[in-house]
């Protein structure tokens, strides 16, 4: 595909899409039902549909029996970790292999024209971003994902929280599934904003931000505190009446869905003439500029409300620069 039909490339070879990042039309006033209906299929397919598919697959074929989960043991906890690790190895690995190792798409639609493997750095273990990100994901973050998973399954199994049945409350649970990505955005925004506070950033979040040019393995490369807080979004289903399948879906939106913001490509070419939108640009801008787009794609427009939104345009960059200048002036005034 010709990526210059969809965006522009600067002198360095970095690519950016035309137009601006549009948030969900749910917040437009007056409401425009046709626009909302046109937006809904992209909200569900393919990414959220995939996360629900994996949640159902886990529930019916991976998760142990309720009786087994009433007691926490190494056996079923390690089983879940093995499945989580294998699933991420395959899912993330498909993107890594095709787009970063084989480079089947070259730099078409790639925001940063460089590949992490070509830029060794001392900030990473073994001077390798890929190896550093891979090891942190599989030996730090995925184990913490599993800890969260074990805890909420144990709570449901023992009746410590309400277990809402699908037969009794199908409409309520379907609605809860639909808003689960919004719960993720709100949870992610506030913990993300918190760990951008100076001391917490240096201690915790800087580990993730070492990957200025993110790739699939960067998705779950986190400090242990961040890795736990990030996946703890599933604990909201211990607070609100829910169902373990919905809690699994919530967890998979975080775990499997983390790859979207770190793919590094705007579109993923499937065939010569077709491509899938990655929805990566919003979070790529966060990795590039650090202090914008703390949330997601604007499903819940918290960045707009808090003044940290960057829509990928020159106007968005000007607003960001003005905010940075005011911050600098405040810091100089204190000195």
mmCIF file of C-alpha atoms in Angstrom:
data_model
loop_
_atom_site.group_PDB
_atom_site.id
_atom_site.type_symbol
_atom_site.label_atom_id
_atom_site.label_comp_id
_atom_site.label_asym_id
_atom_site.label_seq_id
_atom_site.Cartn_x
_atom_site.Cartn_y
_atom_site.Cartn_z
ATOM 1 C CA UNK A 1 0.000 0.000 0.000
ATOM 2 C CA UNK A 2 1.056 3.583 -0.592
ATOM 3 C CA UNK A 3 1.228 5.134 2.871
ATOM 4 C CA UNK A 4 1.620 8.632 1.389
ATOM 5 C CA UNK A 5 -2.053 8.471 0.390
ATOM 6 C CA UNK A 6 -2.879 8.400 4.090
ATOM 7 C CA UNK A 7 -0.158 10.563 5.632
ATOM 8 C CA UNK A 8 3.144 12.373 5.208
ATOM 9 C CA UNK A 9 6.790 11.509 5.837
ATOM 10 C CA UNK A 10 9.295 14.037 7.152
ATOM 11 C CA UNK A 11 12.954 14.427 6.225
ATOM 12 C CA UNK A 12 14.018 11.878 8.840
ATOM 13 C CA UNK A 13 11.657 9.295 7.409
ATOM 14 C CA UNK A 14 9.095 9.402 10.244
ATOM 15 C CA UNK A 15 5.481 9.034 9.106
ATOM 16 C CA UNK A 16 2.347 10.671 10.506
ATOM 17 C CA UNK A 17 -1.291 10.259 9.435
ATOM 18 C CA UNK A 18 -3.379 12.958 7.806
ATOM 19 C CA UNK A 19 -6.212 14.474 9.761
ATOM 20 C CA UNK A 20 -6.707 14.466 13.499
ATOM 21 C CA UNK A 21 -7.399 11.828 16.114
ATOM 22 C CA UNK A 22 -11.145 11.780 16.702
ATOM 23 C CA UNK A 23 -12.545 10.697 20.036
ATOM 24 C CA UNK A 24 -15.765 8.755 20.442
ATOM 25 C CA UNK A 25 -18.784 10.673 19.047
ATOM 26 C CA UNK A 26 -20.715 9.856 22.229
ATOM 27 C CA UNK A 27 -19.706 13.231 23.668
ATOM 28 C CA UNK A 28 -20.709 15.419 20.739
ATOM 29 C CA UNK A 29 -23.503 17.869 21.387
ATOM 30 C CA UNK A 30 -26.096 17.733 20.068
ATOM 31 C CA UNK A 31 -25.898 13.938 19.811
ATOM 32 C CA UNK A 32 -25.752 12.584 16.269
ATOM 33 C CA UNK A 33 -27.204 9.098 16.190
ATOM 34 C CA UNK A 34 -26.018 8.237 12.632
ATOM 35 C CA UNK A 35 -22.430 9.083 13.567
ATOM 36 C CA UNK A 36 -22.646 6.996 16.739
ATOM 37 C CA UNK A 37 -24.073 4.037 14.810
ATOM 38 C CA UNK A 38 -21.298 4.361 12.220
ATOM 39 C CA UNK A 39 -18.693 4.382 15.037
ATOM 40 C CA UNK A 40 -20.022 1.319 16.895
ATOM 41 C CA UNK A 41 -18.764 -1.431 14.503
ATOM 42 C CA UNK A 42 -15.183 -0.136 14.818
ATOM 43 C CA UNK A 43 -15.576 -0.027 18.592
ATOM 44 C CA UNK A 44 -16.527 -3.696 18.690
ATOM 45 C CA UNK A 45 -14.550 -5.134 15.757
ATOM 46 C CA UNK A 46 -11.872 -6.361 15.613
ATOM 47 C CA UNK A 47 -10.113 -5.625 18.895
ATOM 48 C CA UNK A 48 -12.839 -5.781 21.566
ATOM 49 C CA UNK A 49 -14.414 -8.766 19.809
ATOM 50 C CA UNK A 50 -11.044 -10.503 20.025
ATOM 51 C CA UNK A 51 -10.749 -9.764 23.754
ATOM 52 C CA UNK A 52 -14.209 -11.208 24.389
ATOM 53 C CA UNK A 53 -13.326 -14.274 22.321
ATOM 54 C CA UNK A 54 -10.212 -14.881 24.421
ATOM 55 C CA UNK A 55 -12.175 -14.342 27.646
ATOM 56 C CA UNK A 56 -14.734 -16.972 26.604
ATOM 57 C CA UNK A 57 -11.944 -19.306 25.503
ATOM 58 C CA UNK A 58 -10.303 -18.961 28.913
ATOM 59 C CA UNK A 59 -13.533 -19.485 30.833
ATOM 60 C CA UNK A 60 -14.602 -22.652 29.030
ATOM 61 C CA UNK A 61 -11.220 -24.269 28.382
ATOM 62 C CA UNK A 62 -8.530 -22.754 30.637
ATOM 63 C CA UNK A 63 -9.958 -21.592 33.965
ATOM 64 C CA UNK A 64 -10.171 -24.415 36.557
ATOM 65 C CA UNK A 65 -13.431 -25.539 38.119
ATOM 66 C CA UNK A 66 -15.078 -23.355 40.731
ATOM 67 C CA UNK A 67 -14.370 -25.989 43.361
ATOM 68 C CA UNK A 68 -10.658 -25.943 42.518
ATOM 69 C CA UNK A 69 -10.506 -22.147 42.649
ATOM 70 C CA UNK A 70 -11.938 -22.003 46.157
ATOM 71 C CA UNK A 71 -8.430 -22.744 47.394
ATOM 72 C CA UNK A 72 -5.423 -20.877 46.050
ATOM 73 C CA UNK A 73 -2.671 -23.277 45.087
ATOM 74 C CA UNK A 74 0.509 -23.187 43.030
ATOM 75 C CA UNK A 75 -0.916 -25.739 40.620
ATOM 76 C CA UNK A 76 -3.684 -23.742 39.014
ATOM 77 C CA UNK A 77 -1.907 -20.413 39.507
ATOM 78 C CA UNK A 78 1.127 -21.630 37.552
ATOM 79 C CA UNK A 79 -1.184 -23.138 34.937
ATOM 80 C CA UNK A 80 -2.791 -19.739 34.375
ATOM 81 C CA UNK A 81 0.611 -18.057 34.206
ATOM 82 C CA UNK A 82 1.785 -20.590 31.619
ATOM 83 C CA UNK A 83 -1.306 -19.966 29.473
ATOM 84 C CA UNK A 84 -1.025 -16.173 29.818
ATOM 85 C CA UNK A 85 2.654 -16.258 28.870
ATOM 86 C CA UNK A 86 2.058 -18.614 25.935
ATOM 87 C CA UNK A 87 -0.869 -16.517 24.688
ATOM 88 C CA UNK A 88 1.164 -13.296 24.800
ATOM 89 C CA UNK A 89 4.129 -15.029 23.178
ATOM 90 C CA UNK A 90 1.926 -16.058 20.270
ATOM 91 C CA UNK A 91 -0.247 -12.932 20.011
ATOM 92 C CA UNK A 92 2.438 -10.278 20.470
ATOM 93 C CA UNK A 93 4.937 -12.530 18.715
ATOM 94 C CA UNK A 94 2.902 -12.504 15.500
ATOM 95 C CA UNK A 95 3.261 -8.718 15.293
ATOM 96 C CA UNK A 96 6.904 -8.779 16.359
ATOM 97 C CA UNK A 97 7.826 -11.463 13.835
ATOM 98 C CA UNK A 98 5.998 -10.012 10.853
ATOM 99 C CA UNK A 99 6.573 -6.299 11.315
ATOM 100 C CA UNK A 100 9.824 -6.076 13.310
ATOM 101 C CA UNK A 101 11.874 -9.183 12.531
ATOM 102 C CA UNK A 102 10.843 -9.965 8.953
ATOM 103 C CA UNK A 103 9.949 -6.294 8.402
ATOM 104 C CA UNK A 104 7.393 -7.437 5.847
ATOM 105 C CA UNK A 105 5.899 -3.945 5.733
ATOM 106 C CA UNK A 106 9.258 -2.137 5.819
ATOM 107 C CA UNK A 107 8.556 1.361 7.222
ATOM 108 C CA UNK A 108 5.207 1.897 5.521
ATOM 109 C CA UNK A 109 2.837 3.513 8.044
ATOM 110 C CA UNK A 110 5.619 3.380 10.697
ATOM 111 C CA UNK A 111 5.653 6.469 12.909
ATOM 112 C CA UNK A 112 9.343 6.227 13.780
ATOM 113 C CA UNK A 113 11.390 5.048 10.827
ATOM 114 C CA UNK A 114 13.954 3.362 13.074
ATOM 115 C CA UNK A 115 13.620 -0.179 14.440
ATOM 116 C CA UNK A 116 14.543 -0.782 18.114
ATOM 117 C CA UNK A 117 16.889 -3.646 17.193
ATOM 118 C CA UNK A 118 19.042 -1.170 15.250
ATOM 119 C CA UNK A 119 19.546 1.167 18.227
ATOM 120 C CA UNK A 120 21.346 -0.453 21.215
ATOM 121 C CA UNK A 121 21.227 1.621 24.397
ATOM 122 C CA UNK A 122 22.623 1.414 27.929
ATOM 123 C CA UNK A 123 19.191 2.159 29.432
ATOM 124 C CA UNK A 124 18.126 -1.393 28.569
ATOM 125 C CA UNK A 125 19.225 -4.736 29.938
ATOM 126 C CA UNK A 126 21.961 -6.118 27.684
ATOM 127 C CA UNK A 127 21.716 -2.825 25.710
ATOM 128 C CA UNK A 128 18.760 -4.320 23.828
ATOM 129 C CA UNK A 129 15.281 -2.812 23.945
ATOM 130 C CA UNK A 130 13.753 -5.990 22.537
ATOM 131 C CA UNK A 131 15.418 -8.313 25.047
ATOM 132 C CA UNK A 132 14.827 -5.931 27.962
ATOM 133 C CA UNK A 133 11.131 -5.509 27.095
ATOM 134 C CA UNK A 134 10.658 -9.247 26.553
ATOM 135 C CA UNK A 135 12.231 -10.239 29.884
ATOM 136 C CA UNK A 136 10.363 -7.591 31.871
ATOM 137 C CA UNK A 137 7.074 -8.677 30.288
ATOM 138 C CA UNK A 138 7.434 -12.396 30.914
ATOM 139 C CA UNK A 139 9.149 -12.373 34.301
ATOM 140 C CA UNK A 140 7.556 -9.316 35.922
ATOM 141 C CA UNK A 141 4.328 -8.087 34.347
ATOM 142 C CA UNK A 142 2.674 -11.315 33.180
ATOM 143 C CA UNK A 143 3.202 -12.926 36.623
ATOM 144 C CA UNK A 144 1.477 -9.872 38.159
ATOM 145 C CA UNK A 145 -1.331 -10.153 35.590
ATOM 146 C CA UNK A 146 -1.740 -13.727 36.833
ATOM 147 C CA UNK A 147 -1.767 -12.636 40.489
ATOM 148 C CA UNK A 148 -4.686 -10.298 39.744
ATOM 149 C CA UNK A 149 -6.439 -13.071 37.823
ATOM 150 C CA UNK A 150 -6.024 -15.622 40.613
ATOM 151 C CA UNK A 151 -7.309 -13.194 43.257
ATOM 152 C CA UNK A 152 -10.529 -12.239 41.493
ATOM 153 C CA UNK A 153 -11.299 -15.820 40.427
ATOM 154 C CA UNK A 154 -10.741 -16.960 44.018
ATOM 155 C CA UNK A 155 -13.088 -14.222 45.270
ATOM 156 C CA UNK A 156 -15.838 -15.219 42.821
ATOM 157 C CA UNK A 157 -15.407 -18.925 43.579
ATOM 158 C CA UNK A 158 -15.804 -18.365 47.316
ATOM 159 C CA UNK A 159 -18.801 -16.055 47.010
ATOM 160 C CA UNK A 160 -16.949 -13.092 48.545
ATOM 161 C CA UNK A 161 -18.443 -10.853 45.841
ATOM 162 C CA UNK A 162 -21.763 -10.965 43.961
ATOM 163 C CA UNK A 163 -21.724 -13.378 41.007
ATOM 164 C CA UNK A 164 -24.319 -12.064 38.551
ATOM 165 C CA UNK A 165 -25.646 -14.836 36.288
ATOM 166 C CA UNK A 166 -26.053 -14.436 32.530
ATOM 167 C CA UNK A 167 -29.427 -16.187 32.520
ATOM 168 C CA UNK A 168 -30.831 -13.852 35.154
ATOM 169 C CA UNK A 169 -29.317 -10.543 34.027
ATOM 170 C CA UNK A 170 -28.217 -10.773 30.346
ATOM 171 C CA UNK A 171 -28.954 -7.117 29.501
ATOM 172 C CA UNK A 172 -27.072 -5.784 32.522
ATOM 173 C CA UNK A 173 -24.020 -7.934 31.836
ATOM 174 C CA UNK A 174 -24.050 -7.133 28.123
ATOM 175 C CA UNK A 175 -24.072 -3.436 29.028
ATOM 176 C CA UNK A 176 -21.212 -4.038 31.455
ATOM 177 C CA UNK A 177 -19.213 -5.678 28.657
ATOM 178 C CA UNK A 178 -19.832 -2.661 26.431
ATOM 179 C CA UNK A 179 -18.593 -0.200 29.057
ATOM 180 C CA UNK A 180 -15.617 -2.325 30.204
ATOM 181 C CA UNK A 181 -13.246 -0.549 27.747
ATOM 182 C CA UNK A 182 -14.427 2.753 29.231
ATOM 183 C CA UNK A 183 -13.634 1.454 32.728
ATOM 184 C CA UNK A 184 -10.179 0.581 31.412
ATOM 185 C CA UNK A 185 -9.647 4.103 30.043
ATOM 186 C CA UNK A 186 -10.664 5.799 33.292
ATOM 187 C CA UNK A 187 -8.576 3.433 35.437
ATOM 188 C CA UNK A 188 -5.592 3.742 33.116
ATOM 189 C CA UNK A 189 -5.790 7.539 32.922
ATOM 190 C CA UNK A 190 -5.684 8.082 36.673
ATOM 191 C CA UNK A 191 -2.990 5.537 37.554
ATOM 192 C CA UNK A 192 -1.001 6.714 34.543
ATOM 193 C CA UNK A 193 -1.314 10.351 35.592
ATOM 194 C CA UNK A 194 -0.286 9.400 39.120
ATOM 195 C CA UNK A 195 2.924 7.652 38.094
ATOM 196 C CA UNK A 196 3.898 10.626 35.932
ATOM 197 C CA UNK A 197 4.309 12.624 39.147
ATOM 198 C CA UNK A 198 8.046 13.383 39.512
ATOM 199 C CA UNK A 199 9.273 10.926 42.169
ATOM 200 C CA UNK A 200 6.938 8.129 41.020
ATOM 201 C CA UNK A 201 7.937 8.691 37.418
ATOM 202 C CA UNK A 202 11.637 8.348 38.229
ATOM 203 C CA UNK A 203 11.093 5.307 40.451
ATOM 204 C CA UNK A 204 8.382 3.486 38.505
ATOM 205 C CA UNK A 205 7.168 4.742 35.139
ATOM 206 C CA UNK A 206 10.534 5.663 33.620
ATOM 207 C CA UNK A 207 11.076 1.925 33.054
ATOM 208 C CA UNK A 208 8.250 1.868 30.532
ATOM 209 C CA UNK A 209 9.222 5.197 28.977
ATOM 210 C CA UNK A 210 12.738 4.020 28.208
ATOM 211 C CA UNK A 211 11.052 2.671 25.069
ATOM 212 C CA UNK A 212 10.595 6.001 23.305
ATOM 213 C CA UNK A 213 10.230 4.089 20.034
ATOM 214 C CA UNK A 214 7.861 1.333 21.226
ATOM 215 C CA UNK A 215 7.380 -2.079 19.655
ATOM 216 C CA UNK A 216 5.087 -4.992 20.600
ATOM 217 C CA UNK A 217 7.338 -6.246 23.413
ATOM 218 C CA UNK A 218 7.251 -2.741 24.943
ATOM 219 C CA UNK A 219 3.552 -3.136 25.722
ATOM 220 C CA UNK A 220 3.972 -4.912 29.058
ATOM 221 C CA UNK A 221 7.512 -3.799 29.877
ATOM 222 C CA UNK A 222 6.815 -2.187 33.242
ATOM 223 C CA UNK A 223 8.063 -1.698 36.773
ATOM 224 C CA UNK A 224 6.348 -4.206 39.120
ATOM 225 C CA UNK A 225 4.251 -1.488 40.789
ATOM 226 C CA UNK A 226 2.946 -0.275 37.443
ATOM 227 C CA UNK A 227 2.415 -3.827 36.193
ATOM 228 C CA UNK A 228 0.193 -4.631 39.176
ATOM 229 C CA UNK A 229 -1.758 -1.356 39.149
ATOM 230 C CA UNK A 230 -2.339 -1.599 35.422
ATOM 231 C CA UNK A 231 -3.904 -5.069 35.561
ATOM 232 C CA UNK A 232 -5.724 -4.307 38.823
ATOM 233 C CA UNK A 233 -8.438 -2.748 36.624
ATOM 234 C CA UNK A 234 -10.088 -6.193 36.852
ATOM 235 C CA UNK A 235 -10.646 -5.595 40.587
ATOM 236 C CA UNK A 236 -13.406 -3.122 39.718
ATOM 237 C CA UNK A 237 -15.497 -6.239 39.113
ATOM 238 C CA UNK A 238 -15.116 -7.103 42.779
ATOM 239 C CA UNK A 239 -16.654 -3.727 43.625
ATOM 240 C CA UNK A 240 -19.517 -3.582 41.141
ATOM 241 C CA UNK A 241 -21.872 -6.584 40.732
ATOM 242 C CA UNK A 242 -20.359 -8.578 37.896
ATOM 243 C CA UNK A 243 -19.486 -11.972 36.461
ATOM 244 C CA UNK A 244 -16.076 -13.682 36.180
ATOM 245 C CA UNK A 245 -16.331 -13.772 32.370
ATOM 246 C CA UNK A 246 -16.750 -9.989 32.312
ATOM 247 C CA UNK A 247 -13.829 -9.631 34.731
ATOM 248 C CA UNK A 248 -11.725 -11.794 32.404
ATOM 249 C CA UNK A 249 -12.758 -9.604 29.487
ATOM 250 C CA UNK A 250 -11.708 -6.546 31.484
ATOM 251 C CA UNK A 251 -8.343 -8.149 32.209
ATOM 252 C CA UNK A 252 -7.818 -9.079 28.568
ATOM 253 C CA UNK A 253 -8.652 -5.551 27.398
ATOM 254 C CA UNK A 254 -5.661 -4.531 29.530
ATOM 255 C CA UNK A 255 -3.322 -7.478 28.914
ATOM 256 C CA UNK A 256 -3.870 -8.305 25.256
ATOM 257 C CA UNK A 257 -5.046 -4.782 24.436
ATOM 258 C CA UNK A 258 -1.813 -3.156 25.614
ATOM 259 C CA UNK A 259 -0.223 -4.075 22.295
ATOM 260 C CA UNK A 260 -2.403 -1.638 20.333
ATOM 261 C CA UNK A 261 -0.678 1.457 21.639
ATOM 262 C CA UNK A 262 2.791 0.013 21.070
ATOM 263 C CA UNK A 263 2.621 -1.461 17.581
ATOM 264 C CA UNK A 264 4.462 1.509 16.100
ATOM 265 C CA UNK A 265 2.514 1.275 12.830
ATOM 266 C CA UNK A 266 -0.668 3.162 12.023
ATOM 267 C CA UNK A 267 -1.968 0.450 9.712
ATOM 268 C CA UNK A 268 -1.017 -3.226 9.582
ATOM 269 C CA UNK A 269 -0.993 -4.519 6.033
ATOM 270 C CA UNK A 270 -2.739 -7.871 5.788
ATOM 271 C CA UNK A 271 -2.691 -8.141 1.996
ATOM 272 C CA UNK A 272 -1.424 -5.910 -0.786
ATOM 273 C CA UNK A 273 -4.613 -3.863 -0.755
ATOM 274 C CA UNK A 274 -6.037 -4.267 2.759
ATOM 275 C CA UNK A 275 -4.884 -3.159 6.193
ATOM 276 C CA UNK A 276 -6.159 -3.089 9.766
ATOM 277 C CA UNK A 277 -6.107 0.153 11.760
ATOM 278 C CA UNK A 278 -3.900 -0.292 14.801
ATOM 279 C CA UNK A 279 -5.271 2.599 16.906
ATOM 280 C CA UNK A 280 -1.660 3.122 17.986
ATOM 281 C CA UNK A 281 -1.151 6.805 17.227
ATOM 282 C CA UNK A 282 -2.687 8.286 20.382
ATOM 283 C CA UNK A 283 -0.400 6.357 22.696
ATOM 284 C CA UNK A 284 2.581 6.673 20.347
ATOM 285 C CA UNK A 285 2.318 10.451 20.821
ATOM 286 C CA UNK A 286 2.459 9.861 24.565
ATOM 287 C CA UNK A 287 5.714 7.923 24.200
ATOM 288 C CA UNK A 288 7.063 10.666 21.933
ATOM 289 C CA UNK A 289 6.076 13.693 24.040
ATOM 290 C CA UNK A 290 5.643 12.093 27.525
ATOM 291 C CA UNK A 291 3.073 14.554 28.922
ATOM 292 C CA UNK A 292 0.123 14.153 26.559
ATOM 293 C CA UNK A 293 -2.564 11.508 26.011
ATOM 294 C CA UNK A 294 -2.472 9.805 29.399
ATOM 295 C CA UNK A 295 -5.656 7.906 28.619
ATOM 296 C CA UNK A 296 -6.817 6.063 25.527
ATOM 297 C CA UNK A 297 -8.337 7.072 22.204
ATOM 298 C CA UNK A 298 -10.899 9.393 23.748
ATOM 299 C CA UNK A 299 -13.639 6.896 24.532
ATOM 300 C CA UNK A 300 -13.811 8.855 27.770
ATOM 301 C CA UNK A 301 -12.215 12.214 26.851
ATOM 302 C CA UNK A 302 -10.337 12.746 30.106
ATOM 303 C CA UNK A 303 -7.303 14.185 28.337
ATOM 304 C CA UNK A 304 -9.519 16.828 26.722
ATOM 305 C CA UNK A 305 -11.133 17.639 30.046
ATOM 306 C CA UNK A 306 -7.772 17.910 31.830
ATOM 307 C CA UNK A 307 -6.043 19.781 28.996
ATOM 308 C CA UNK A 308 -3.531 17.080 28.031
ATOM 309 C CA UNK A 309 -5.032 16.001 24.705
ATOM 310 C CA UNK A 310 -2.859 15.889 21.569
ATOM 311 C CA UNK A 311 -4.836 15.086 18.440
ATOM 312 C CA UNK A 312 -1.805 14.672 16.180
ATOM 313 C CA UNK A 313 -2.197 18.017 14.382
ATOM 314 C CA UNK A 314 -0.090 21.189 14.350
ATOM 315 C CA UNK A 315 -2.780 22.815 16.488
ATOM 316 C CA UNK A 316 -2.444 20.001 19.014
ATOM 317 C CA UNK A 317 1.321 20.474 19.070
ATOM 318 C CA UNK A 318 0.948 24.226 19.544
ATOM 319 C CA UNK A 319 -1.374 23.657 22.518
ATOM 320 C CA UNK A 320 1.120 21.210 23.980
ATOM 321 C CA UNK A 321 4.009 23.662 23.535
ATOM 322 C CA UNK A 322 2.010 26.459 25.161
ATOM 323 C CA UNK A 323 1.236 24.235 28.137
ATOM 324 C CA UNK A 324 4.900 23.224 28.457
ATOM 325 C CA UNK A 325 5.921 26.903 28.331
ATOM 326 C CA UNK A 326 3.499 27.820 31.127
ATOM 327 C CA UNK A 327 4.839 24.916 33.187
ATOM 328 C CA UNK A 328 8.395 26.133 32.628
ATOM 329 C CA UNK A 329 7.441 29.669 33.653
ATOM 330 C CA UNK A 330 5.826 28.388 36.869
ATOM 331 C CA UNK A 331 8.938 26.385 37.724
ATOM 332 C CA UNK A 332 11.198 29.384 37.040
ATOM 333 C CA UNK A 333 8.988 31.586 39.211
ATOM 334 C CA UNK A 334 9.397 29.189 42.131
ATOM 335 C CA UNK A 335 13.183 29.341 41.789
#
